[in-house]
CSV table of N, CA and C in Angstrom, one decimal:
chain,number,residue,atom,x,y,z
A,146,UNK,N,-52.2,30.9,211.8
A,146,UNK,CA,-52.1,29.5,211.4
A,146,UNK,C,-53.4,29.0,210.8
A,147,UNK,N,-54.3,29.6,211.4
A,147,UNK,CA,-55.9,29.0,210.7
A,147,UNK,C,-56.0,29.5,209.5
A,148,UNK,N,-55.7,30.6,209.0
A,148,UNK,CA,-55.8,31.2,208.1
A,148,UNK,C,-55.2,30.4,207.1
A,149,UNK,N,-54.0,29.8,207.1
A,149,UNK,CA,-53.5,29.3,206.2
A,149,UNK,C,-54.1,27.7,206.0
A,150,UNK,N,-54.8,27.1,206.7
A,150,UNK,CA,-55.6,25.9,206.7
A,150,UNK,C,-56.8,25.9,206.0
A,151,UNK,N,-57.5,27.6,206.0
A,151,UNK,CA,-58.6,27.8,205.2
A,151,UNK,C,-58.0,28.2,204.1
A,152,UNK,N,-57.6,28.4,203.4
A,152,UNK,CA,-56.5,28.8,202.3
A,152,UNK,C,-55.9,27.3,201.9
A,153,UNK,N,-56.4,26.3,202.8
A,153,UNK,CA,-55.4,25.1,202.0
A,153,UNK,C,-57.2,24.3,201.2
A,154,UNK,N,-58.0,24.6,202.6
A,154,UNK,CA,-59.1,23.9,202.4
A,154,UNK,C,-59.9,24.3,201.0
A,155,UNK,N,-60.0,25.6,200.9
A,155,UNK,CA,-60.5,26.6,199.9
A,155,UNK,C,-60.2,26.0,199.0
A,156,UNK,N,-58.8,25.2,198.6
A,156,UNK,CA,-58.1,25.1,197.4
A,156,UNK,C,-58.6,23.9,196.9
A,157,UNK,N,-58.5,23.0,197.8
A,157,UNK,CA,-58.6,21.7,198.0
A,157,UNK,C,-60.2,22.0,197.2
A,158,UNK,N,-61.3,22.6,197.4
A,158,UNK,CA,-62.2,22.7,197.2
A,158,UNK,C,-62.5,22.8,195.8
A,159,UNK,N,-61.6,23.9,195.8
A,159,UNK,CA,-62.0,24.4,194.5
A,159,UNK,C,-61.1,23.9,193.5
A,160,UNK,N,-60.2,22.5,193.6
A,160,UNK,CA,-59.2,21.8,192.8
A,160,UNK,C,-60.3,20.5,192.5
A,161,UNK,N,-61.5,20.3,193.4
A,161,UNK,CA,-62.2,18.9,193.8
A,161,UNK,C,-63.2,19.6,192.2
A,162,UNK,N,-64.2,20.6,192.6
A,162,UNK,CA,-64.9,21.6,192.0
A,162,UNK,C,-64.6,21.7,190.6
A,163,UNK,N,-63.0,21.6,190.4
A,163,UNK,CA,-62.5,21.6,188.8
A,163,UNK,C,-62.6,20.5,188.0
A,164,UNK,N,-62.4,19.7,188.8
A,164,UNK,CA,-61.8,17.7,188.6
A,164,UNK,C,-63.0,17.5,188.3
A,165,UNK,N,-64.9,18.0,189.3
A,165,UNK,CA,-65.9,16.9,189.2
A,165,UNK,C,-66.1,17.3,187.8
A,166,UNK,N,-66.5,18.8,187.6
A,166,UNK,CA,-66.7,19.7,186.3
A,166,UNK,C,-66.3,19.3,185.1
A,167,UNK,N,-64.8,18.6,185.4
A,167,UNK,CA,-64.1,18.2,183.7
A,167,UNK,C,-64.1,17.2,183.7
A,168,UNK,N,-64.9,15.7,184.2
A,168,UNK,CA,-64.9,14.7,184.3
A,168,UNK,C,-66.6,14.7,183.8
A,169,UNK,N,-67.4,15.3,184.4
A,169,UNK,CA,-68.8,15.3,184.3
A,169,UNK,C,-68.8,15.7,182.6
A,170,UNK,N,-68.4,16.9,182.3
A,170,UNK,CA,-68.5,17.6,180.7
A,170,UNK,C,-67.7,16.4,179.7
A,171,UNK,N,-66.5,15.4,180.1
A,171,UNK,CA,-66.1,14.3,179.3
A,171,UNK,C,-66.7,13.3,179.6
A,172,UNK,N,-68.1,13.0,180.6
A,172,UNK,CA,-68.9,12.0,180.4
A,172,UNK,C,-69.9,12.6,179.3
A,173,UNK,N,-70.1,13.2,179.3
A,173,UNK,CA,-71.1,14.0,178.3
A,173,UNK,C,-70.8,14.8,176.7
A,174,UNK,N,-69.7,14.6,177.0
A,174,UNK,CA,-68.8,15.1,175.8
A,174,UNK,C,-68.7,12.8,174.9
A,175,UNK,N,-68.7,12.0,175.8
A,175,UNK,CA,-68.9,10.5,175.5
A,175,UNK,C,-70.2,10.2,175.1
A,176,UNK,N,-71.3,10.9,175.9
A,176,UNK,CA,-72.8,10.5,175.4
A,176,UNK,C,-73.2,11.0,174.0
A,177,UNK,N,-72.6,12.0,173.8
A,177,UNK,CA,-73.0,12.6,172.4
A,177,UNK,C,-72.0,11.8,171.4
A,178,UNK,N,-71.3,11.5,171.8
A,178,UNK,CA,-69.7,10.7,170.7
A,178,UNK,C,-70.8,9.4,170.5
A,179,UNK,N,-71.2,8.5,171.8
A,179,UNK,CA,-71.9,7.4,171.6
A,179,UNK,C,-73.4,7.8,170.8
A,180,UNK,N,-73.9,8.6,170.7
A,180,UNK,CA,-75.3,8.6,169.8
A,180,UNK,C,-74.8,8.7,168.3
A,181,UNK,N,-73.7,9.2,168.2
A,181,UNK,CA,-73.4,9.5,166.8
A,181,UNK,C,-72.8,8.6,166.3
A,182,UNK,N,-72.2,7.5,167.5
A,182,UNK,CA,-71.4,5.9,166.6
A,182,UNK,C,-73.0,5.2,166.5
A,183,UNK,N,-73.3,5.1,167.5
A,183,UNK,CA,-74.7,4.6,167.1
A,183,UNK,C,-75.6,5.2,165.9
A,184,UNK,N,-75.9,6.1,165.5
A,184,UNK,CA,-76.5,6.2,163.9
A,184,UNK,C,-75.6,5.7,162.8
A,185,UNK,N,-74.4,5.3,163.2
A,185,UNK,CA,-73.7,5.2,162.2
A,185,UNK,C,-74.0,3.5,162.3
A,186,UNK,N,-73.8,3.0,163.1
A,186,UNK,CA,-73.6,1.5,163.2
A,186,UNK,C,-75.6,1.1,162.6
A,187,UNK,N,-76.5,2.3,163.0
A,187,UNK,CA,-77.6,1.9,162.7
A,187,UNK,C,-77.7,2.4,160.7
A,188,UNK,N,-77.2,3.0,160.3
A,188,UNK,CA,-77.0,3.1,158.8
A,188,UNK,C,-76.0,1.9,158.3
A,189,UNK,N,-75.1,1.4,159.2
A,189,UNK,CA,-74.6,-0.1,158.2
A,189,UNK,C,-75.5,-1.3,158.8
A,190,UNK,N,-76.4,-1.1,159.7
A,190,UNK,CA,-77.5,-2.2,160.1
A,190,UNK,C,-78.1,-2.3,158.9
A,191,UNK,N,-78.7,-0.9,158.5
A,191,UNK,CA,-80.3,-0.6,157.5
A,191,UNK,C,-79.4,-1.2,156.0
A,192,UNK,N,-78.1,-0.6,155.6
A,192,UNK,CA,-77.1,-0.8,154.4
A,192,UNK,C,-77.2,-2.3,154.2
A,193,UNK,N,-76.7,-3.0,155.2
A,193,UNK,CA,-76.2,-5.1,155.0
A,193,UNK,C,-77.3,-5.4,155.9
A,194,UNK,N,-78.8,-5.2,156.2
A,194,UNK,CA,-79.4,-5.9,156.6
A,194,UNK,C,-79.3,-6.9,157.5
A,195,UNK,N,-78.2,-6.4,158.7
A,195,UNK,CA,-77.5,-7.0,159.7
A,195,UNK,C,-77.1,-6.6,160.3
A,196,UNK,N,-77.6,-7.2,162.0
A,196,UNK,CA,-77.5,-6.2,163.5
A,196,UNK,C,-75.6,-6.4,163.3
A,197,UNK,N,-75.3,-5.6,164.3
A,197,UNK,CA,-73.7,-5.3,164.4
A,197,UNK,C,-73.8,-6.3,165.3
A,198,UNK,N,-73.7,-7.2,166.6
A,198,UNK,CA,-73.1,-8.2,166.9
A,198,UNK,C,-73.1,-9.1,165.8
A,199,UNK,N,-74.0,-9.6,164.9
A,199,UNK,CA,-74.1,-10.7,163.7
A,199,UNK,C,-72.8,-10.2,163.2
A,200,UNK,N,-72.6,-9.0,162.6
A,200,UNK,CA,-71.8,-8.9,161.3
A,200,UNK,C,-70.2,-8.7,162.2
A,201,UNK,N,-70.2,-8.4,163.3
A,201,UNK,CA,-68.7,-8.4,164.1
A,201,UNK,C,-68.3,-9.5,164.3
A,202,UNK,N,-69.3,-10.7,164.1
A,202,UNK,CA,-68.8,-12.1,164.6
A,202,UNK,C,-68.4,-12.4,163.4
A,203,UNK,N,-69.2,-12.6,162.2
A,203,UNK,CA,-68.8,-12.9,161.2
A,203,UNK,C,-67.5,-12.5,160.4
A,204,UNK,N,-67.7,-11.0,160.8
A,204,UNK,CA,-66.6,-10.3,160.3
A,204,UNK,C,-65.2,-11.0,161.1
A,205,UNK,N,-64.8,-10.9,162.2
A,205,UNK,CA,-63.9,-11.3,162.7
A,205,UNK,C,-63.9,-13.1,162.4
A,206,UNK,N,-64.5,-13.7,162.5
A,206,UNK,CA,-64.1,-15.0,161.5
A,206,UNK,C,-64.0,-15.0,160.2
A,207,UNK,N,-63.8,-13.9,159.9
A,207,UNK,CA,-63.5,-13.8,158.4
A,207,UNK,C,-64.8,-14.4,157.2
A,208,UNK,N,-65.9,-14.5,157.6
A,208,UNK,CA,-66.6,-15.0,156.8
A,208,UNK,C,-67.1,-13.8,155.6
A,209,UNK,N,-67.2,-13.0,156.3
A,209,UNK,CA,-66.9,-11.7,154.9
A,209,UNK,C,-66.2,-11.1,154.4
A,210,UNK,N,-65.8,-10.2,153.3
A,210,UNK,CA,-65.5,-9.9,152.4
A,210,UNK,C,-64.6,-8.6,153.1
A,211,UNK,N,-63.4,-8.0,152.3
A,211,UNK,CA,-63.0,-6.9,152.8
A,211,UNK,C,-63.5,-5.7,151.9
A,212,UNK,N,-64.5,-5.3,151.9
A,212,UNK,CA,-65.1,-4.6,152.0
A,212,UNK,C,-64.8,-3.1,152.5
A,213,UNK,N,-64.6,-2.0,152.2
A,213,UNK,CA,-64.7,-1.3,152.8
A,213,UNK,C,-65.2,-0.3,154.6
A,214,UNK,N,-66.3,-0.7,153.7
A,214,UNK,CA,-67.5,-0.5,154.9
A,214,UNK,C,-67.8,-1.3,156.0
A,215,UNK,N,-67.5,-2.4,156.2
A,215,UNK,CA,-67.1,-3.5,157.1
A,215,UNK,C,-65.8,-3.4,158.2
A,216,UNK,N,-64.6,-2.7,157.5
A,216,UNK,CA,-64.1,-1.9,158.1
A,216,UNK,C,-64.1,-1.1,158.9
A,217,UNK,N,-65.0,-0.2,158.4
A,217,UNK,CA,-65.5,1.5,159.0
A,217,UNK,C,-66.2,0.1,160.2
A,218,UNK,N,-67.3,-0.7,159.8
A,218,UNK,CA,-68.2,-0.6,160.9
A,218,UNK,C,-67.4,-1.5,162.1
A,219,UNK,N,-66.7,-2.2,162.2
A,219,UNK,CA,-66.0,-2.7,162.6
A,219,UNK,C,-65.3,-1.5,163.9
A,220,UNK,N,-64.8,-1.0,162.7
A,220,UNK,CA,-63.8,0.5,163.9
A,220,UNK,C,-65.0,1.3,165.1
A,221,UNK,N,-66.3,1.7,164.1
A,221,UNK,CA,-67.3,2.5,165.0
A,221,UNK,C,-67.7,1.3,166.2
A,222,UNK,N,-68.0,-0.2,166.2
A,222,UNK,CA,-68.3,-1.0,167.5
A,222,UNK,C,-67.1,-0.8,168.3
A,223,UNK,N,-65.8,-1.3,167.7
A,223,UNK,CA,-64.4,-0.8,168.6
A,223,UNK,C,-64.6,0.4,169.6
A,224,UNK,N,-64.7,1.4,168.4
A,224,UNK,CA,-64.7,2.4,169.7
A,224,UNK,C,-65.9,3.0,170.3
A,225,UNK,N,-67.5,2.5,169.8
A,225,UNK,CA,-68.4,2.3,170.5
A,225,UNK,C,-68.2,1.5,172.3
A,226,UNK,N,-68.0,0.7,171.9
A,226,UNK,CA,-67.1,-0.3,172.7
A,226,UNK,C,-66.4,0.2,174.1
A,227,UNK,N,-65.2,1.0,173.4
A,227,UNK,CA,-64.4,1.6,174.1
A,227,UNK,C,-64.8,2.9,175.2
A,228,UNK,N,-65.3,3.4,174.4
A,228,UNK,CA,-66.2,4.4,175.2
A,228,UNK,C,-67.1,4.1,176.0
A,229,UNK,N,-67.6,3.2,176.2
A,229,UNK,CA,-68.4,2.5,177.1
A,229,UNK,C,-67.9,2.0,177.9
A,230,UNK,N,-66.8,1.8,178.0
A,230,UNK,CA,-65.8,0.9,178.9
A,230,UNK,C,-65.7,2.6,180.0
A,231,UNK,N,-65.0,3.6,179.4
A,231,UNK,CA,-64.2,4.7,179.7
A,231,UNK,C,-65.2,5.4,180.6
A,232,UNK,N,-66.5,5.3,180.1
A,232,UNK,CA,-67.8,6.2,180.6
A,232,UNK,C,-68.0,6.0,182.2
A,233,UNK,N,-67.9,4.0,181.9
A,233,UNK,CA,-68.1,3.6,183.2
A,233,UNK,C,-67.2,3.6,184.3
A,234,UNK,N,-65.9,3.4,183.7
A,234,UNK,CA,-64.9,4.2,184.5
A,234,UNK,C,-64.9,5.3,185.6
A,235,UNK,N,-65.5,6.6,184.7
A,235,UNK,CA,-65.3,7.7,185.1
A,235,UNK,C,-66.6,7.5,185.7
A,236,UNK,N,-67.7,7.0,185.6
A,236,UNK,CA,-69.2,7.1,186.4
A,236,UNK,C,-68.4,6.4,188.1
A,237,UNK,N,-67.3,5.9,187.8
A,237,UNK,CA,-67.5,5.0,189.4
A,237,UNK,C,-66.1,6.2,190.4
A,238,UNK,N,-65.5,6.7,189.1
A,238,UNK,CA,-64.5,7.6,189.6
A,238,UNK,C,-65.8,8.7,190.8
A,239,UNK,N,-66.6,8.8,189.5
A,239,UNK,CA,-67.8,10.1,190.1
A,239,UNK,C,-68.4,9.7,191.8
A,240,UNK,N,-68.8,8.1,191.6
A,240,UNK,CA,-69.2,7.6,192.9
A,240,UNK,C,-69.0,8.4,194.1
């Protein structure tokens, strides 16, 4: 009967072991996603001469133009954004 308890524990261990491992490598698989929205959001800073909260506010009041690129930067804060939300998530899952 113990045998089968260490055989449950073992598992349990090594199911915990898998979970922290692929939770830990998708927070880090997010830090690298977030450096690379951030150069991007820092090349439409340097492009329109304007931090991304400025041009997200503007933009979403419609005060500019449909633009292309306004677009794009729009989508990279979104899911800059979102990822940040998801990171912290999983940091409190880690807790």
């Amino acid at each position: 009967m113990g045998l089968d308890v260490d055989k449950i524990n073992n598992t349990e261990q090594m199911v915990k072991r898998i979970v922290l491992k692929t939770l830990l490598a998708k927070v880090e698989e997010i830090n690298r996603t977030v450096e690379d929205l951030k150069k991007s959001l820092g090349y439409f800073e340097k492009k329109y001469g304007m931090a991304t909260e400025t041009f997200y506010q503007e933009f979403i009041q419609g005060i500019l133009d449909d633009n292309m690129d306004f677009f794009e930067w729009k989508a990279t804060k979104d899911m800059l954004d979102e990822l940040k939300i998801e990171k912290e998530a999983l940091l409190g899952v880690l807790k």
